[in-house]
Amino acid sequence: MEVTIAKKERKATSEKVVGHFSDKGPTNSLCPVRDILSRVSDKWSMHTIILLGKSEKLRFTELKKGIEGISQRMLTVTLRALEEDGFLVREIFPEIPPRVEYRLTDLGRSLLQQLMQLSDWANENMDEVLKQRKRYSKK
Amino acid sequence: MEVTIAKKERKATSEKVVGHFSDKGPTNSLCPVRDILSRVSDKWSMHTIILLGKSEKLRFTELKKGIEGISQRMLTVTLRALEEDGFLVREIFPEIPPRVEYRLTDLGRSLLQQLMQLSDWANENMDEVLKQRKRYSKK
DNA sequence: CGGCATCCGTGCCGATACTG
DNA sequence: CAGTATCGGCACGGATGCCG
């Protein structure tokens, strides 16, 4: 039995979301959004998805090199969480030294498309946001 | 001079994002995305934006009633952060008792559109994600 | 009514050391 | 190479009390 880090660390997050949206209410229809949003918006998931989107298939070490600043631990945690949601698959080659490859699933690529759209919006509007922040800071 | 809670609490987040994306790297173009994503994906921002999107203009207490489970403190923090980014405006009426109204800006409504798209995607794909999680849990 | 100040638990994440 | 285990700092957010 492997996977001990990610399993524990993810449980809390899931329950947090479920707990706040499982009951009725007008905003209830957005439960999935916050769920996925909170999955993707953590510190490293988006980086990982984008990088995999560019290269189609990468090894652990290649990902680590491509994502500047990420620790071994967080790369593992992030990859396991994305695997759990079905955004990527993990393929183990029982060689010595071991080799593990990661690639996006169709679902993962679909998510990537969404992120790209959001990316476009963000790039278009970031200047305005920064301007607003500046204005706000001296009020 | 007002605004003490939110200002302090936001500084760390901003610096965190900037610190990790201000340098070069292939994923650098996504800096704004993570910035906005981390703004929107906190515990209450999306609720707030959606609710304001429905009602066009709401008072503090009305928002508090509409967002189930939110504390006074977090509503204040959330509203200040969204105001800082220019997603909503805060209008104070110096009456007794005081009245404060919040409404989305054009920028905020534009962001809302993006969230709605993401919402659609999430609703379409959540079943698949949940299925994947189940499969993963018994592996 | 619409906040602010403070205390405090909990979870996220980095650093480090160890392993098949 | 690709992880796991553990410790510790710090940010996020809840509870409570006070105020113009």
PDB file of C-alpha atoms (C1' of nucleotides) in Angstrom:
ATOM      1  CA  MET A   1       0.000   0.000   0.000  1.00  0.00           C
ATOM      2  CA  GLU A   2       1.509   3.260  -1.049  1.00  0.00           C
ATOM      3  CA  VAL A   3       0.191   6.808  -1.001  1.00  0.00           C
ATOM      4  CA  THR A   4       0.129   8.049   2.514  1.00  0.00           C
ATOM      5  CA  ILE A   5       1.018  11.684   2.205  1.00  0.00           C
ATOM      6  CA  ALA A   6      -1.606  12.828  -0.245  1.00  0.00           C
ATOM      7  CA  LYS A   7      -4.477  10.765   1.066  1.00  0.00           C
ATOM      8  CA  LYS A   8      -4.421  12.334   4.481  1.00  0.00           C
ATOM      9  CA  GLU A   9      -3.827  15.836   3.237  1.00  0.00           C
ATOM     10  CA  ARG A  10      -6.658  15.738   0.768  1.00  0.00           C
ATOM     11  CA  LYS A  11      -9.333  14.465   3.064  1.00  0.00           C
ATOM     12  CA  ALA A  12      -9.654  17.679   5.001  1.00  0.00           C
ATOM     13  CA  THR A  13     -10.058  19.767   1.877  1.00  0.00           C
ATOM     14  CA  SER A  14     -12.780  17.594   0.448  1.00  0.00           C
ATOM     15  CA  GLU A  15     -14.731  17.553   3.645  1.00  0.00           C
ATOM     16  CA  LYS A  16     -14.377  21.288   3.982  1.00  0.00           C
ATOM     17  CA  VAL A  17     -16.001  21.858   0.630  1.00  0.00           C
ATOM     18  CA  VAL A  18     -18.676  19.255   1.037  1.00  0.00           C
ATOM     19  CA  GLY A  19     -19.531  20.543   4.456  1.00  0.00           C
ATOM     20  CA  HIS A  20     -20.294  23.974   3.169  1.00  0.00           C
ATOM     21  CA  PHE A  21     -22.242  23.107   0.084  1.00  0.00           C
ATOM     22  CA  SER A  22     -23.969  19.860   0.770  1.00  0.00           C
ATOM     23  CA  ASP A  23     -26.918  21.639   2.308  1.00  0.00           C
ATOM     24  CA  LYS A  24     -29.420  23.624   0.332  1.00  0.00           C
ATOM     25  CA  GLY A  25     -29.182  27.298  -0.425  1.00  0.00           C
ATOM     26  CA  PRO A  26     -29.248  29.414  -3.565  1.00  0.00           C
ATOM     27  CA  THR A  27     -25.507  29.073  -4.141  1.00  0.00           C
ATOM     28  CA  ASN A  28     -25.677  25.323  -3.895  1.00  0.00           C
ATOM     29  CA  SER A  29     -25.334  24.762  -7.618  1.00  0.00           C
ATOM     30  CA  LEU A  30     -21.766  26.016  -7.368  1.00  0.00           C
ATOM     31  CA  CYS A  31     -20.473  23.262  -5.165  1.00  0.00           C
ATOM     32  CA  PRO A  32     -18.523  21.595  -7.979  1.00  0.00           C
ATOM     33  CA  VAL A  33     -16.985  24.893  -8.955  1.00  0.00           C
ATOM     34  CA  ARG A  34     -15.466  25.555  -5.608  1.00  0.00           C
ATOM     35  CA  ASP A  35     -14.378  21.985  -5.360  1.00  0.00           C
ATOM     36  CA  ILE A  36     -12.496  22.105  -8.621  1.00  0.00           C
ATOM     37  CA  LEU A  37     -11.346  25.639  -8.054  1.00  0.00           C
ATOM     38  CA  SER A  38      -9.801  24.773  -4.751  1.00  0.00           C
ATOM     39  CA  ARG A  39      -8.154  21.784  -6.329  1.00  0.00           C
ATOM     40  CA  VAL A  40      -6.613  23.753  -9.147  1.00  0.00           C
ATOM     41  CA  SER A  41      -5.758  26.913  -7.322  1.00  0.00           C
ATOM     42  CA  ASP A  42      -3.422  25.445  -4.803  1.00  0.00           C
ATOM     43  CA  LYS A  43       0.185  26.380  -5.047  1.00  0.00           C
ATOM     44  CA  TRP A  44       1.384  23.956  -7.712  1.00  0.00           C
ATOM     45  CA  SER A  45      -1.465  22.188  -9.540  1.00  0.00           C
ATOM     46  CA  MET A  46      -1.809  24.678 -12.332  1.00  0.00           C
ATOM     47  CA  HIS A  47       1.889  24.697 -13.036  1.00  0.00           C
ATOM     48  CA  THR A  48       1.852  20.952 -13.213  1.00  0.00           C
ATOM     49  CA  ILE A  49      -1.136  20.767 -15.526  1.00  0.00           C
ATOM     50  CA  ILE A  50       0.235  23.382 -17.883  1.00  0.00           C
ATOM     51  CA  LEU A  51       3.617  21.729 -18.026  1.00  0.00           C
ATOM     52  CA  LEU A  52       2.089  18.349 -18.774  1.00  0.00           C
ATOM     53  CA  GLY A  53      -0.108  19.999 -21.356  1.00  0.00           C
ATOM     54  CA  LYS A  54       2.955  21.191 -23.193  1.00  0.00           C
ATOM     55  CA  SER A  55       4.926  17.994 -23.133  1.00  0.00           C
ATOM     56  CA  GLU A  56       2.325  15.266 -23.336  1.00  0.00           C
ATOM     57  CA  LYS A  57       4.295  12.932 -21.065  1.00  0.00           C
ATOM     58  CA  LEU A  58       6.898  13.606 -18.404  1.00  0.00           C
ATOM     59  CA  ARG A  59       8.885  11.839 -15.745  1.00  0.00           C
ATOM     60  CA  PHE A  60       8.943  12.867 -12.129  1.00  0.00           C
ATOM     61  CA  THR A  61      12.337  14.499 -12.365  1.00  0.00           C
ATOM     62  CA  GLU A  62      11.435  16.324 -15.556  1.00  0.00           C
ATOM     63  CA  LEU A  63       8.416  17.801 -13.846  1.00  0.00           C
ATOM     64  CA  LYS A  64      10.522  18.802 -10.889  1.00  0.00           C
ATOM     65  CA  LYS A  65      12.952  20.597 -13.161  1.00  0.00           C
ATOM     66  CA  GLY A  66      10.160  22.287 -15.067  1.00  0.00           C
ATOM     67  CA  ILE A  67       8.373  23.649 -12.036  1.00  0.00           C
ATOM     68  CA  GLU A  68      10.728  26.053 -10.444  1.00  0.00           C
ATOM     69  CA  GLY A  69      10.807  26.040  -6.689  1.00  0.00           C
ATOM     70  CA  ILE A  70       8.678  22.979  -6.057  1.00  0.00           C
ATOM     71  CA  SER A  71       9.874  20.475  -3.482  1.00  0.00           C
ATOM     72  CA  GLN A  72       9.870  16.748  -3.934  1.00  0.00           C
ATOM     73  CA  ARG A  73       7.204  16.437  -1.335  1.00  0.00           C
ATOM     74  CA  MET A  74       4.831  18.950  -2.902  1.00  0.00           C
ATOM     75  CA  LEU A  75       5.307  17.546  -6.370  1.00  0.00           C
ATOM     76  CA  THR A  76       4.293  14.138  -5.052  1.00  0.00           C
ATOM     77  CA  VAL A  77       1.311  15.503  -3.184  1.00  0.00           C
ATOM     78  CA  THR A  78       0.185  17.547  -6.184  1.00  0.00           C
ATOM     79  CA  LEU A  79       0.554  14.687  -8.640  1.00  0.00           C
ATOM     80  CA  ARG A  80      -1.360  12.288  -6.400  1.00  0.00           C
ATOM     81  CA  ALA A  81      -4.207  14.737  -5.995  1.00  0.00           C
ATOM     82  CA  LEU A  82      -4.452  15.328  -9.736  1.00  0.00           C
ATOM     83  CA  GLU A  83      -4.324  11.591 -10.292  1.00  0.00           C
ATOM     84  CA  GLU A  84      -7.066  11.065  -7.756  1.00  0.00           C
ATOM     85  CA  ASP A  85      -9.349  13.445  -9.634  1.00  0.00           C
ATOM     86  CA  GLY A  86      -8.547  11.742 -12.912  1.00  0.00           C
ATOM     87  CA  PHE A  87      -6.733  14.672 -14.505  1.00  0.00           C
ATOM     88  CA  LEU A  88      -3.597  12.673 -15.107  1.00  0.00           C
ATOM     89  CA  VAL A  89      -2.404   9.073 -15.116  1.00  0.00           C
ATOM     90  CA  ARG A  90       0.680   7.629 -13.517  1.00  0.00           C
ATOM     91  CA  GLU A  91       2.549   4.886 -15.266  1.00  0.00           C
ATOM     92  CA  ILE A  92       5.201   2.933 -13.408  1.00  0.00           C
ATOM     93  CA  PHE A  93       7.957   1.066 -15.181  1.00  0.00           C
ATOM     94  CA  PRO A  94       9.507  -1.494 -12.871  1.00  0.00           C
ATOM     95  CA  GLU A  95      13.053  -0.903 -13.957  1.00  0.00           C
ATOM     96  CA  ILE A  96      16.183  -0.131 -12.018  1.00  0.00           C
ATOM     97  CA  PRO A  97      16.457   2.703 -11.496  1.00  0.00           C
ATOM     98  CA  PRO A  98      12.671   3.115 -11.453  1.00  0.00           C
ATOM     99  CA  ARG A  99      10.891   5.222 -14.043  1.00  0.00           C
ATOM    100  CA  VAL A 100       7.493   6.853 -13.630  1.00  0.00           C
ATOM    101  CA  GLU A 101       5.703   8.783 -16.312  1.00  0.00           C
ATOM    102  CA  TYR A 102       2.815  11.180 -16.006  1.00  0.00           C
ATOM    103  CA  ARG A 103       0.451  12.308 -18.716  1.00  0.00           C
ATOM    104  CA  LEU A 104      -2.802  14.221 -18.847  1.00  0.00           C
ATOM    105  CA  THR A 105      -6.030  12.358 -19.402  1.00  0.00           C
ATOM    106  CA  ASP A 106      -8.752  13.663 -21.685  1.00  0.00           C
ATOM    107  CA  LEU A 107     -10.398  15.073 -18.598  1.00  0.00           C
ATOM    108  CA  GLY A 108      -7.161  16.779 -17.673  1.00  0.00           C
ATOM    109  CA  ARG A 109      -6.789  18.249 -21.111  1.00  0.00           C
ATOM    110  CA  SER A 110     -10.344  19.452 -20.955  1.00  0.00           C
ATOM    111  CA  LEU A 111      -9.560  21.186 -17.688  1.00  0.00           C
ATOM    112  CA  LEU A 112      -6.467  22.661 -19.254  1.00  0.00           C
ATOM    113  CA  GLN A 113      -8.636  24.279 -21.911  1.00  0.00           C
ATOM    114  CA  GLN A 114     -10.674  25.954 -19.208  1.00  0.00           C
ATOM    115  CA  LEU A 115      -7.563  27.185 -17.493  1.00  0.00           C
ATOM    116  CA  MET A 116      -6.353  28.628 -20.763  1.00  0.00           C
ATOM    117  CA  GLN A 117      -9.560  30.593 -21.165  1.00  0.00           C
ATOM    118  CA  LEU A 118      -9.255  31.897 -17.667  1.00  0.00           C
ATOM    119  CA  SER A 119      -5.647  32.654 -18.444  1.00  0.00           C
ATOM    120  CA  ASP A 120      -6.684  34.787 -21.390  1.00  0.00           C
ATOM    121  CA  TRP A 121      -9.134  36.711 -19.289  1.00  0.00           C
ATOM    122  CA  ALA A 122      -6.602  37.206 -16.537  1.00  0.00           C
ATOM    123  CA  ASN A 123      -3.957  38.473 -18.925  1.00  0.00           C
ATOM    124  CA  GLU A 124      -6.404  40.883 -20.487  1.00  0.00           C
ATOM    125  CA  ASN A 125      -7.598  42.274 -17.191  1.00  0.00           C
ATOM    126  CA  MET A 126      -4.564  42.098 -14.963  1.00  0.00           C
ATOM    127  CA  ASP A 127      -3.475  45.620 -15.777  1.00  0.00           C
ATOM    128  CA  GLU A 128      -6.815  46.963 -14.655  1.00  0.00           C
ATOM    129  CA  VAL A 129      -6.664  44.922 -11.461  1.00  0.00           C
ATOM    130  CA  LEU A 130      -3.186  46.177 -10.672  1.00  0.00           C
ATOM    131  CA  LYS A 131      -4.310  49.741 -11.326  1.00  0.00           C
ATOM    132  CA  GLN A 132      -7.228  49.268  -8.962  1.00  0.00           C
ATOM    133  CA  ARG A 133      -4.979  47.881  -6.281  1.00  0.00           C
ATOM    134  CA  LYS A 134      -2.711  50.876  -6.568  1.00  0.00           C
ATOM    135  CA  ARG A 135      -5.623  53.270  -6.304  1.00  0.00           C
ATOM    136  CA  TYR A 136      -6.940  51.389  -3.309  1.00  0.00           C
ATOM    137  CA  SER A 137      -3.644  51.399  -1.461  1.00  0.00           C
ATOM    138  CA  LYS A 138      -3.568  55.185  -1.316  1.00  0.00           C
ATOM    139  CA  LYS A 139      -7.071  55.858  -0.227  1.00  0.00           C
TER     140      LYS A 139
ATOM    141  CA  MET B   1      -7.977  55.643   8.273  1.00  0.00           C
ATOM    142  CA  GLU B   2      -9.957  52.488   8.139  1.00  0.00           C
ATOM    143  CA  VAL B   3      -9.194  49.096   6.652  1.00  0.00           C
ATOM    144  CA  THR B   4      -6.785  47.321   8.867  1.00  0.00           C
ATOM    145  CA  ILE B   5      -7.860  43.716   8.781  1.00  0.00           C
ATOM    146  CA  ALA B   6      -7.843  43.060   5.086  1.00  0.00           C
ATOM    147  CA  LYS B   7      -4.765  45.072   4.245  1.00  0.00           C
ATOM    148  CA  LYS B   8      -2.502  43.066   6.456  1.00  0.00           C
ATOM    149  CA  GLU B   9      -4.014  39.741   5.522  1.00  0.00           C
ATOM    150  CA  ARG B  10      -3.715  40.314   1.807  1.00  0.00           C
ATOM    151  CA  LYS B  11      -0.124  41.405   1.735  1.00  0.00           C
ATOM    152  CA  ALA B  12       1.256  37.967   2.416  1.00  0.00           C
ATOM    153  CA  THR B  13      -0.801  36.359  -0.331  1.00  0.00           C
ATOM    154  CA  SER B  14       0.223  38.865  -2.946  1.00  0.00           C
ATOM    155  CA  GLU B  15       3.874  38.578  -2.115  1.00  0.00           C
ATOM    156  CA  LYS B  16       3.613  34.844  -2.161  1.00  0.00           C
ATOM    157  CA  VAL B  17       2.335  34.844  -5.721  1.00  0.00           C
ATOM    158  CA  VAL B  18       4.643  37.548  -6.962  1.00  0.00           C
ATOM    159  CA  GLY B  19       7.605  35.860  -5.369  1.00  0.00           C
ATOM    160  CA  HIS B  20       7.019  32.710  -7.291  1.00  0.00           C
ATOM    161  CA  PHE B  21       6.247  34.121 -10.687  1.00  0.00           C
ATOM    162  CA  SER B  22       8.135  37.376 -10.965  1.00  0.00           C
ATOM    163  CA  ASP B  23      11.182  35.596 -12.270  1.00  0.00           C
ATOM    164  CA  LYS B  24      11.466  34.119 -15.726  1.00  0.00           C
ATOM    165  CA  GLY B  25      10.520  30.597 -16.662  1.00  0.00           C
ATOM    166  CA  PRO B  26       8.232  29.052 -19.230  1.00  0.00           C
ATOM    167  CA  THR B  27       5.179  29.221 -17.017  1.00  0.00           C
ATOM    168  CA  ASN B  28       5.733  32.883 -16.345  1.00  0.00           C
ATOM    169  CA  SER B  29       2.878  33.988 -18.588  1.00  0.00           C
ATOM    170  CA  LEU B  30       0.465  32.500 -16.071  1.00  0.00           C
ATOM    171  CA  CYS B  31       1.341  34.790 -13.215  1.00  0.00           C
ATOM    172  CA  PRO B  32      -1.920  36.749 -13.498  1.00  0.00           C
ATOM    173  CA  VAL B  33      -3.917  33.568 -13.598  1.00  0.00           C
ATOM    174  CA  ARG B  34      -2.657  32.242 -10.347  1.00  0.00           C
ATOM    175  CA  ASP B  35      -2.994  35.667  -8.819  1.00  0.00           C
ATOM    176  CA  ILE B  36      -6.651  35.937  -9.763  1.00  0.00           C
ATOM    177  CA  LEU B  37      -7.298  32.292  -9.130  1.00  0.00           C
ATOM    178  CA  SER B  38      -5.979  32.499  -5.607  1.00  0.00           C
ATOM    179  CA  ARG B  39      -8.055  35.599  -5.068  1.00  0.00           C
ATOM    180  CA  VAL B  40     -11.257  34.010  -6.235  1.00  0.00           C
ATOM    181  CA  SER B  41     -10.775  30.548  -4.856  1.00  0.00           C
ATOM    182  CA  ASP B  42     -10.612  31.429  -1.226  1.00  0.00           C
ATOM    183  CA  LYS B  43     -13.404  30.294   0.964  1.00  0.00           C
ATOM    184  CA  TRP B  44     -15.944  33.040   0.334  1.00  0.00           C
ATOM    185  CA  SER B  45     -15.077  35.264  -2.645  1.00  0.00           C
ATOM    186  CA  MET B  46     -16.973  33.306  -5.217  1.00  0.00           C
ATOM    187  CA  HIS B  47     -20.112  33.162  -3.122  1.00  0.00           C
ATOM    188  CA  THR B  48     -19.924  36.868  -2.666  1.00  0.00           C
ATOM    189  CA  ILE B  49     -19.434  37.628  -6.347  1.00  0.00           C
ATOM    190  CA  ILE B  50     -22.241  35.325  -7.417  1.00  0.00           C
ATOM    191  CA  LEU B  51     -24.630  36.759  -4.884  1.00  0.00           C
ATOM    192  CA  LEU B  52     -23.854  40.304  -5.923  1.00  0.00           C
ATOM    193  CA  GLY B  53     -24.222  39.255  -9.525  1.00  0.00           C
ATOM    194  CA  LYS B  54     -27.777  38.163  -8.817  1.00  0.00           C
ATOM    195  CA  SER B  55     -28.922  41.174  -6.877  1.00  0.00           C
ATOM    196  CA  GLU B  56     -27.060  44.049  -8.410  1.00  0.00           C
ATOM    197  CA  LYS B  57     -26.655  45.872  -5.116  1.00  0.00           C
ATOM    198  CA  LEU B  58     -26.653  44.602  -1.551  1.00  0.00           C
ATOM    199  CA  ARG B  59     -26.069  45.812   1.982  1.00  0.00           C
ATOM    200  CA  PHE B  60     -23.626  44.199   4.379  1.00  0.00           C
ATOM    201  CA  THR B  61     -26.305  42.422   6.334  1.00  0.00           C
ATOM    202  CA  GLU B  62     -28.056  41.204   3.215  1.00  0.00           C
ATOM    203  CA  LEU B  63     -24.807  39.648   2.026  1.00  0.00           C
ATOM    204  CA  LYS B  64     -24.291  38.046   5.390  1.00  0.00           C
ATOM    205  CA  LYS B  65     -27.721  36.490   5.241  1.00  0.00           C
ATOM    206  CA  GLY B  66     -27.213  35.338   1.668  1.00  0.00           C
ATOM    207  CA  ILE B  67     -23.909  33.615   2.296  1.00  0.00           C
ATOM    208  CA  GLU B  68     -24.609  30.801   4.642  1.00  0.00           C
ATOM    209  CA  GLY B  69     -22.043  30.209   7.297  1.00  0.00           C
ATOM    210  CA  ILE B  70     -19.870  33.255   6.737  1.00  0.00           C
ATOM    211  CA  SER B  71     -18.726  35.211   9.768  1.00  0.00           C
ATOM    212  CA  GLN B  72     -18.799  38.966  10.052  1.00  0.00           C
ATOM    213  CA  ARG B  73     -15.049  39.031  10.047  1.00  0.00           C
ATOM    214  CA  MET B  74     -14.649  36.984   6.886  1.00  0.00           C
ATOM    215  CA  LEU B  75     -17.334  38.893   5.047  1.00  0.00           C
ATOM    216  CA  THR B  76     -15.468  42.095   5.792  1.00  0.00           C
ATOM    217  CA  VAL B  77     -12.120  40.657   4.767  1.00  0.00           C
ATOM    218  CA  THR B  78     -13.581  39.199   1.574  1.00  0.00           C
ATOM    219  CA  LEU B  79     -15.376  42.390   0.587  1.00  0.00           C
ATOM    220  CA  ARG B  80     -12.272  44.511   1.183  1.00  0.00           C
ATOM    221  CA  ALA B  81     -10.142  42.221  -0.942  1.00  0.00           C
ATOM    222  CA  LEU B  82     -12.644  42.277  -3.783  1.00  0.00           C
ATOM    223  CA  GLU B  83     -12.876  46.044  -3.498  1.00  0.00           C
ATOM    224  CA  GLU B  84      -9.111  46.324  -3.579  1.00  0.00           C
ATOM    225  CA  ASP B  85      -8.981  44.439  -6.871  1.00  0.00           C
ATOM    226  CA  GLY B  86     -11.743  46.594  -8.294  1.00  0.00           C
ATOM    227  CA  PHE B  87     -14.343  43.856  -8.588  1.00  0.00           C
ATOM    228  CA  LEU B  88     -16.855  45.723  -6.480  1.00  0.00           C
ATOM    229  CA  VAL B  89     -17.464  49.169  -5.067  1.00  0.00           C
ATOM    230  CA  ARG B  90     -18.403  50.107  -1.543  1.00  0.00           C
ATOM    231  CA  GLU B  91     -20.763  52.963  -0.990  1.00  0.00           C
ATOM    232  CA  ILE B  92     -21.216  54.418   2.461  1.00  0.00           C
ATOM    233  CA  PHE B  93     -24.310  56.360   3.444  1.00  0.00           C
ATOM    234  CA  PRO B  94     -23.626  58.443   6.551  1.00  0.00           C
ATOM    235  CA  GLU B  95     -26.951  57.806   8.171  1.00  0.00           C
ATOM    236  CA  ILE B  96     -27.840  56.548  11.583  1.00  0.00           C
ATOM    237  CA  PRO B  97     -27.818  53.635  11.713  1.00  0.00           C
ATOM    238  CA  PRO B  98     -25.156  53.457   9.015  1.00  0.00           C
ATOM    239  CA  ARG B  99     -25.845  51.912   5.649  1.00  0.00           C
ATOM    240  CA  VAL B 100     -23.253  50.438   3.306  1.00  0.00           C
ATOM    241  CA  GLU B 101     -24.007  49.099  -0.130  1.00  0.00           C
ATOM    242  CA  TYR B 102     -21.916  46.870  -2.326  1.00  0.00           C
ATOM    243  CA  ARG B 103     -22.224  46.350  -6.049  1.00  0.00           C
ATOM    244  CA  LEU B 104     -20.162  44.713  -8.749  1.00  0.00           C
ATOM    245  CA  THR B 105     -18.153  46.859 -11.125  1.00  0.00           C
ATOM    246  CA  ASP B 106     -17.930  46.114 -14.833  1.00  0.00           C
ATOM    247  CA  LEU B 107     -14.681  44.347 -14.081  1.00  0.00           C
ATOM    248  CA  GLY B 108     -16.428  42.307 -11.417  1.00  0.00           C
ATOM    249  CA  ARG B 109     -19.225  41.396 -13.758  1.00  0.00           C
ATOM    250  CA  SER B 110     -16.684  40.403 -16.356  1.00  0.00           C
ATOM    251  CA  LEU B 111     -15.048  38.132 -13.824  1.00  0.00           C
ATOM    252  CA  LEU B 112     -18.441  36.716 -12.974  1.00  0.00           C
ATOM    253  CA  GLN B 113     -18.884  35.682 -16.588  1.00  0.00           C
ATOM    254  CA  GLN B 114     -15.647  33.734 -16.409  1.00  0.00           C
ATOM    255  CA  LEU B 115     -16.711  32.048 -13.222  1.00  0.00           C
ATOM    256  CA  MET B 116     -19.959  31.063 -14.849  1.00  0.00           C
ATOM    257  CA  GLN B 117     -18.127  29.387 -17.701  1.00  0.00           C
ATOM    258  CA  LEU B 118     -15.952  27.544 -15.277  1.00  0.00           C
ATOM    259  CA  SER B 119     -19.089  26.681 -13.379  1.00  0.00           C
ATOM    260  CA  ASP B 120     -20.592  25.124 -16.469  1.00  0.00           C
ATOM    261  CA  TRP B 121     -17.503  23.051 -17.066  1.00  0.00           C
ATOM    262  CA  ALA B 122     -17.384  21.950 -13.454  1.00  0.00           C
ATOM    263  CA  ASN B 123     -21.014  20.906 -13.445  1.00  0.00           C
ATOM    264  CA  GLU B 124     -20.554  18.952 -16.630  1.00  0.00           C
ATOM    265  CA  ASN B 125     -17.475  17.141 -15.409  1.00  0.00           C
ATOM    266  CA  MET B 126     -18.031  16.742 -11.709  1.00  0.00           C
ATOM    267  CA  ASP B 127     -19.617  13.323 -12.084  1.00  0.00           C
ATOM    268  CA  GLU B 128     -16.558  12.067 -13.873  1.00  0.00           C
ATOM    269  CA  VAL B 129     -14.266  13.555 -11.243  1.00  0.00           C
ATOM    270  CA  LEU B 130     -16.238  11.938  -8.454  1.00  0.00           C
ATOM    271  CA  LYS B 131     -16.149   8.633 -10.282  1.00  0.00           C
ATOM    272  CA  GLN B 132     -12.381   8.903 -10.631  1.00  0.00           C
ATOM    273  CA  ARG B 133     -12.001   9.680  -6.958  1.00  0.00           C
ATOM    274  CA  LYS B 134     -13.973   6.613  -6.033  1.00  0.00           C
ATOM    275  CA  ARG B 135     -11.910   4.416  -8.313  1.00  0.00           C
ATOM    276  CA  TYR B 136      -8.719   5.879  -6.855  1.00  0.00           C
ATOM    277  CA  SER B 137      -9.752   5.356  -3.268  1.00  0.00           C
ATOM    278  CA  LYS B 138      -9.975   1.582  -3.680  1.00  0.00           C
ATOM    279  CA  LYS B 139      -6.755   1.012  -5.516  1.00  0.00           C
TER     280      LYS B 139
ATOM    281  C1'  DC C   1     -25.741  48.527  11.383  1.00  0.00           C
ATOM    282  C1'  DG C   2     -21.273  47.622   9.965  1.00  0.00           C
ATOM    283  C1'  DG C   3     -17.585  47.089  11.291  1.00  0.00           C
ATOM    284  C1'  DC C   4     -12.403  46.365  14.115  1.00  0.00           C
ATOM    285  C1'  DA C   5      -9.121  43.899  17.577  1.00  0.00           C
ATOM    286  C1'  DT C   6      -7.578  39.751  19.562  1.00  0.00           C
ATOM    287  C1'  DC C   7      -6.975  35.089  20.609  1.00  0.00           C
ATOM    288  C1'  DC C   8      -6.404  30.602  18.836  1.00  0.00           C
ATOM    289  C1'  DG C   9      -6.998  25.992  16.364  1.00  0.00           C
ATOM    290  C1'  DT C  10      -5.975  23.759  12.112  1.00  0.00           C
ATOM    291  C1'  DG C  11      -4.155  22.914   7.689  1.00  0.00           C
ATOM    292  C1'  DC C  12      -0.682  24.116   3.997  1.00  0.00           C
ATOM    293  C1'  DC C  13       3.750  23.890   2.742  1.00  0.00           C
ATOM    294  C1'  DG C  14       9.003  23.946   3.112  1.00  0.00           C
ATOM    295  C1'  DA C  15      13.209  21.720   4.930  1.00  0.00           C
ATOM    296  C1'  DT C  16      15.418  17.782   6.016  1.00  0.00           C
ATOM    297  C1'  DA C  17      16.552  12.969   6.480  1.00  0.00           C
ATOM    298  C1'  DC C  18      15.844   8.268   4.976  1.00  0.00           C
ATOM    299  C1'  DT C  19      14.606   4.221   1.464  1.00  0.00           C
ATOM    300  C1'  DG C  20      13.733   0.412  -2.379  1.00  0.00           C
TER     301       DG C  20
ATOM    302  C1'  DC D   1      15.098   7.825  -9.585  1.00  0.00           C
ATOM    303  C1'  DA D   2      11.085   8.450  -7.204  1.00  0.00           C
ATOM    304  C1'  DG D   3       9.474   8.547  -3.616  1.00  0.00           C
ATOM    305  C1'  DT D   4       8.110   8.372   2.228  1.00  0.00           C
ATOM    306  C1'  DA D   5       8.317  10.223   7.186  1.00  0.00           C
ATOM    307  C1'  DT D   6       8.623  13.842  10.349  1.00  0.00           C
ATOM    308  C1'  DC D   7       9.009  18.337  12.185  1.00  0.00           C
ATOM    309  C1'  DG D   8       8.002  23.090  12.400  1.00  0.00           C
ATOM    310  C1'  DG D   9       6.556  27.962  10.715  1.00  0.00           C
ATOM    311  C1'  DC D  10       3.053  30.584   9.305  1.00  0.00           C
ATOM    312  C1'  DA D  11      -1.190  31.924   6.994  1.00  0.00           C
ATOM    313  C1'  DC D  12      -6.317  31.167   6.902  1.00  0.00           C
ATOM    314  C1'  DG D  13     -10.272  31.440   9.058  1.00  0.00           C
ATOM    315  C1'  DG D  14     -13.638  30.850  13.382  1.00  0.00           C
ATOM    316  C1'  DA D  15     -15.221  32.768  17.961  1.00  0.00           C
ATOM    317  C1'  DT D  16     -15.709  36.357  20.810  1.00  0.00           C
ATOM    318  C1'  DG D  17     -15.878  41.033  22.562  1.00  0.00           C
ATOM    319  C1'  DC D  18     -15.993  46.000  21.791  1.00  0.00           C
ATOM    320  C1'  DC D  19     -17.295  50.407  19.172  1.00  0.00           C
ATOM    321  C1'  DG D  20     -19.080  54.812  16.420  1.00  0.00           C
TER     322       DG D  20
END
